[in-house]
XYZ file of C-alpha atoms in Angstrom:
338
model
C 73.769 -10.398 46.129
C 75.531 -9.766 42.701
C 73.542 -12.934 41.226
C 70.371 -11.415 43.003
C 70.795 -8.152 41.382
C 71.230 -9.526 38.059
C 68.058 -11.916 38.330
C 66.391 -8.643 39.512
C 67.457 -6.690 36.148
C 66.858 -9.961 33.979
C 63.344 -10.085 35.505
C 63.015 -6.402 34.496
C 63.786 -6.751 30.984
C 61.569 -9.666 30.656
C 58.602 -7.520 32.162
C 59.309 -4.865 29.787
C 59.381 -7.321 26.745
C 55.971 -8.650 27.666
C 54.619 -5.400 28.254
C 55.710 -4.387 24.517
C 54.282 -7.420 23.273
C 50.778 -6.845 24.918
C 50.893 -3.199 23.646
C 51.411 -4.517 20.216
C 48.490 -6.981 20.510
C 46.172 -4.360 21.926
C 47.031 -1.442 19.753
C 47.412 -3.568 16.829
C 48.901 -2.849 13.327
C 46.103 -0.881 11.187
C 47.312 -2.753 8.079
C 46.823 -6.259 9.912
C 43.337 -4.853 10.977
C 42.556 -4.327 7.268
C 44.247 -7.371 6.031
C 42.044 -9.422 8.662
C 38.697 -7.639 7.427
C 39.708 -8.020 3.862
C 40.219 -11.661 4.275
C 37.112 -12.035 6.092
C 35.024 -9.973 3.695
C 36.277 -12.243 0.710
C 35.364 -15.422 2.652
C 31.534 -14.120 2.389
C 31.872 -12.066 -0.761
C 34.373 -13.747 -3.205
C 35.492 -11.920 -6.198
C 35.163 -13.590 -9.872
C 37.298 -16.347 -9.925
C 38.713 -14.821 -13.303
C 39.383 -11.551 -11.660
C 42.809 -10.010 -12.954
C 45.327 -8.827 -10.443
C 44.538 -5.165 -11.297
C 40.904 -5.732 -10.805
C 41.648 -7.422 -7.195
C 44.213 -4.368 -6.039
C 41.199 -1.950 -7.324
C 38.813 -3.711 -4.945
C 41.007 -3.783 -2.186
C 41.688 -0.176 -2.378
C 37.895 0.613 -2.508
C 37.679 -1.766 0.447
C 40.258 -0.387 2.512
C 38.738 3.079 2.354
C 35.401 2.005 3.151
C 36.705 0.225 6.138
C 38.502 3.282 7.347
C 35.387 5.238 7.395
C 33.311 2.379 8.933
C 36.170 1.882 11.665
C 36.412 5.770 12.461
C 32.489 6.236 12.591
C 31.693 3.147 14.533
C 34.355 4.353 17.123
C 32.396 7.346 17.674
C 30.474 7.330 21.030
C 28.260 9.911 20.023
C 27.239 8.355 16.632
C 23.502 7.837 16.323
C 23.731 4.924 13.777
C 26.296 2.446 12.912
C 27.965 1.022 9.799
C 29.241 -2.081 8.286
C 30.617 -3.808 5.257
C 28.463 -4.986 2.402
C 28.464 -5.013 -1.303
C 29.175 -1.458 -1.811
C 32.327 -1.803 0.034
C 34.567 -2.723 -2.765
C 32.604 -0.523 -5.457
C 33.929 2.969 -7.186
C 31.609 5.960 -6.708
C 30.555 5.583 -10.305
C 29.449 1.826 -9.560
C 27.722 2.885 -6.616
C 25.843 5.885 -8.465
C 24.090 3.029 -10.726
C 22.196 2.118 -7.590
C 20.405 5.432 -7.516
C 18.297 7.166 -10.018
C 15.893 9.722 -8.920
C 15.577 12.404 -11.413
C 13.044 15.030 -10.823
C 11.380 16.444 -13.733
C 12.566 20.010 -15.271
C 9.061 21.074 -14.386
C 7.623 19.264 -11.606
C 4.472 18.216 -13.356
C 1.221 19.455 -11.552
C 0.097 16.525 -9.520
C -2.794 17.571 -7.046
C -1.416 18.735 -3.753
C -3.359 16.907 -0.823
C -5.230 19.226 1.411
C -4.458 17.987 5.123
C -7.221 19.806 6.312
C -9.641 17.733 4.743
C -8.035 14.582 6.397
C -10.404 13.948 9.374
C -7.598 13.513 11.910
C -5.635 16.012 13.948
C -2.020 15.864 14.752
C -3.446 15.283 18.472
C -4.654 11.908 17.349
C -1.491 10.619 15.819
C 0.198 7.721 17.369
C 3.666 7.679 18.632
C 4.614 5.333 15.891
C 3.566 3.701 12.986
C 5.037 0.926 11.223
C 3.937 -0.794 8.031
C 6.715 -3.291 7.627
C 4.618 -6.138 9.340
C 1.453 -5.086 7.116
C 0.535 -7.877 4.835
C -0.136 -5.288 1.874
C 3.383 -4.446 1.993
C 5.393 -6.838 -0.184
C 9.191 -8.123 0.509
C 11.693 -5.638 0.136
C 13.051 -5.879 -3.511
C 16.413 -5.363 -5.104
C 17.085 -3.126 -8.211
C 20.488 -4.036 -8.789
C 22.939 -1.954 -10.588
C 20.148 -0.352 -12.499
C 19.064 3.157 -11.882
C 15.440 2.269 -11.592
C 14.789 3.160 -7.793
C 12.206 5.399 -9.271
C 9.838 2.624 -10.248
C 10.407 0.644 -7.056
C 9.338 3.768 -5.406
C 6.306 3.788 -7.487
C 5.429 0.428 -7.148
C 5.316 -0.417 -3.318
C 2.713 2.276 -2.786
C 0.532 0.981 -5.835
C 0.945 -2.794 -4.401
C -0.189 -1.185 -0.817
C -3.196 0.610 -2.247
C -4.374 -2.238 -4.523
C -4.066 -4.743 -1.408
C -6.014 -2.479 0.904
C -8.946 -2.352 -1.892
C -9.140 -5.959 -2.582
C -7.895 -7.305 0.851
C -5.311 -9.816 -1.385
C -1.584 -8.915 -1.182
C -0.123 -8.358 -4.679
C 3.302 -8.314 -6.268
C 3.652 -5.920 -9.210
C 6.020 -5.137 -12.176
C 8.905 -2.469 -11.989
C 10.165 -4.014 -15.241
C 6.952 -2.566 -16.842
C 8.010 0.870 -16.032
C 11.641 0.474 -16.874
C 10.557 -0.632 -20.385
C 7.612 1.063 -21.362
C 7.603 4.369 -19.653
C 8.917 6.819 -22.060
C 8.501 9.814 -19.791
C 11.281 8.365 -17.501
C 14.694 6.706 -18.424
C 14.758 3.248 -17.637
C 18.124 2.320 -15.662
C 19.271 5.649 -16.453
C 16.688 7.369 -13.715
C 13.235 8.790 -13.607
C 10.535 10.246 -11.131
C 7.537 8.225 -9.542
C 4.679 10.484 -9.924
C 5.575 10.688 -13.470
C 5.651 6.496 -13.294
C 2.094 6.741 -11.725
C 0.946 8.944 -14.484
C 2.044 6.148 -16.803
C 0.256 3.514 -14.555
C -3.023 5.198 -15.127
C -3.020 2.892 -18.074
C -2.462 -0.327 -16.084
C 0.286 -2.432 -14.164
C 1.284 -5.904 -14.679
C 1.726 -8.804 -12.229
C 5.591 -9.102 -11.372
C 4.954 -13.017 -12.329
C 3.780 -12.025 -15.914
C 6.276 -9.375 -16.346
C 9.541 -9.985 -14.253
C 12.533 -7.999 -13.427
C 15.891 -8.011 -15.428
C 17.563 -5.078 -14.154
C 18.195 -3.863 -17.915
C 16.033 -1.959 -20.167
C 14.180 -3.963 -22.735
C 11.398 -3.677 -25.628
C 8.388 -3.008 -24.010
C 6.192 -6.145 -23.731
C 3.202 -5.150 -21.588
C -0.525 -5.690 -22.584
C -3.682 -4.651 -21.176
C -4.198 -8.414 -20.319
C -1.238 -8.103 -17.744
C -3.027 -5.541 -15.662
C -3.756 -6.200 -12.304
C -3.698 -2.825 -10.875
C -4.492 0.824 -12.408
C -3.646 4.220 -10.543
C -6.604 6.379 -10.573
C -5.380 9.555 -8.554
C -2.386 10.503 -6.700
C -0.999 13.722 -4.896
C 1.995 15.389 -3.748
C 2.118 16.303 0.051
C 3.081 19.621 1.109
C 6.906 19.926 1.202
C 8.934 20.201 4.542
C 5.672 19.233 6.682
C 6.582 16.336 8.708
C 2.883 16.541 10.228
C 1.358 16.452 6.764
C 3.492 13.280 5.928
C 2.222 11.679 9.258
C -1.294 12.337 8.130
C -1.207 11.459 4.864
C 0.833 8.283 5.728
C -1.719 7.323 8.160
C -4.691 7.755 6.013
C -3.444 6.356 2.821
C -0.329 4.506 3.495
C 3.552 4.396 2.284
C 4.681 7.719 0.775
C 6.905 7.804 -2.178
C 10.003 10.396 -1.545
C 13.464 11.239 -2.756
C 16.740 11.546 -0.824
C 20.337 12.431 -1.297
C 22.667 9.519 -0.996
C 26.364 9.873 0.241
C 28.859 7.563 1.042
C 27.867 6.930 4.595
C 24.240 5.943 3.464
C 25.882 2.835 1.341
C 27.368 1.268 4.624
C 24.459 1.705 6.637
C 23.502 -0.869 9.393
C 21.343 0.240 12.256
C 20.285 3.151 14.287
C 18.765 6.567 13.044
C 20.849 7.990 10.150
C 21.566 11.467 10.938
C 24.543 12.339 8.735
C 24.701 15.946 7.954
C 26.705 15.286 4.699
C 23.617 14.493 2.872
C 21.775 17.827 3.837
C 21.147 20.559 1.193
C 22.329 18.702 -1.757
C 20.319 17.693 -4.842
C 18.325 14.384 -4.380
C 19.323 11.464 -6.232
C 17.665 8.406 -4.881
C 13.924 7.331 -4.557
C 12.799 5.284 -1.669
C 9.563 4.782 0.282
C 8.387 5.976 3.789
C 6.523 3.275 5.672
C 6.160 4.761 9.114
C 7.640 6.839 11.944
C 8.916 6.444 15.706
C 11.490 7.756 18.006
C 14.729 6.073 19.404
C 16.924 7.310 22.193
C 15.254 10.692 21.753
C 15.341 10.866 17.967
C 12.234 11.059 15.982
C 12.728 9.102 12.746
C 11.172 8.005 9.686
C 10.960 4.270 8.800
C 12.145 4.022 5.239
C 12.192 1.178 2.545
C 15.163 0.588 0.033
C 15.262 -1.231 -3.118
C 18.707 -2.607 -2.306
C 17.480 -6.060 -1.323
C 17.028 -7.292 2.333
C 20.874 -8.126 3.043
C 21.225 -4.097 2.880
C 20.829 -2.072 6.171
C 18.510 -3.527 8.440
C 16.639 -5.829 6.459
C 16.348 -3.489 3.608
C 15.234 -0.797 5.793
C 16.712 2.460 7.402
C 15.667 4.770 9.914
C 16.200 8.272 9.009
C 15.896 11.623 11.228
C 12.459 13.163 11.032
C 11.417 16.538 11.225
C 14.851 18.100 10.047
C 14.299 17.351 6.465
C 17.157 14.810 6.495
C 19.053 14.223 3.261
C 16.084 15.993 1.665
C 13.492 13.306 2.674
C 10.661 15.935 3.228
C 11.020 17.700 0.243
C 9.008 15.816 -2.391
C 6.434 13.409 -0.409
C 3.951 11.874 -2.741
C 1.054 9.324 -2.166
C -1.428 7.298 -4.306
C -4.811 8.446 -3.276
C -6.827 5.579 -4.783
C -6.718 2.817 -7.527
C -9.180 1.829 -10.053
């Protein structure tokens, strides 16, 4: 009986040990989780071989902050969008800001406001969804790099689309021309898309003749390079989603400005609804290329200029009808090309 009791006690302690071990494996050590994520990230995004210990430590600290934000957000069952690690995970805030660059002019120049009453379509005729992503006239997503030239990319995509619709031939145009030559804007230090369209009334070069370098250089544009010319453009009524839809359907992609905050950099999928970006000054230019509804949430389909590896193949779905991140404040569109 004594030995039987001893065996029972021994079994009890073994069971407790196994339960403790399982608990450690299930709950895990947060530091182990970060280490594993860091090692995996490094396997696909290695730092420069000559990176100093101080540089590595700084990048790892930035990554840990991003990892905490992403993990906490993705575990929220009520989240309408998901986040992931990408090239921004190891960047400082100042480095991230270099990928923005929307700078509204002090006195918003008087581009004509489009009168939606003149557009022969009613809101009752608007489809439930519209998506130009698969349209042959919308070029592949581009990458501005660490140059605050989003305004140039926001200006060029609608021009490419409009020119293609006129000629029935896809065309890829030059953002670098704007960065180098548009003196009303600031190159890699930011600018505004309607100011860029004003400059492009004198013609826009093909990208093949004026390739992108992500730095501001001496202007090399000549009229012989021109492949498209802006004839007229207009602003769309602010804070009027229906007006945006009407114009988007009639003329094509809309240039808009938004406010980018930390969660935006890590966007992966779903409808972006973060309230942290609301009621703040805009800082980034993007292009609206459609609309739809997902899980009861209306959204805009938004084309970014951070390459196809960011977000959903270079795109993000942003909540529609609530002026999310200021997206409905400054919509504008190219009306015609020469």
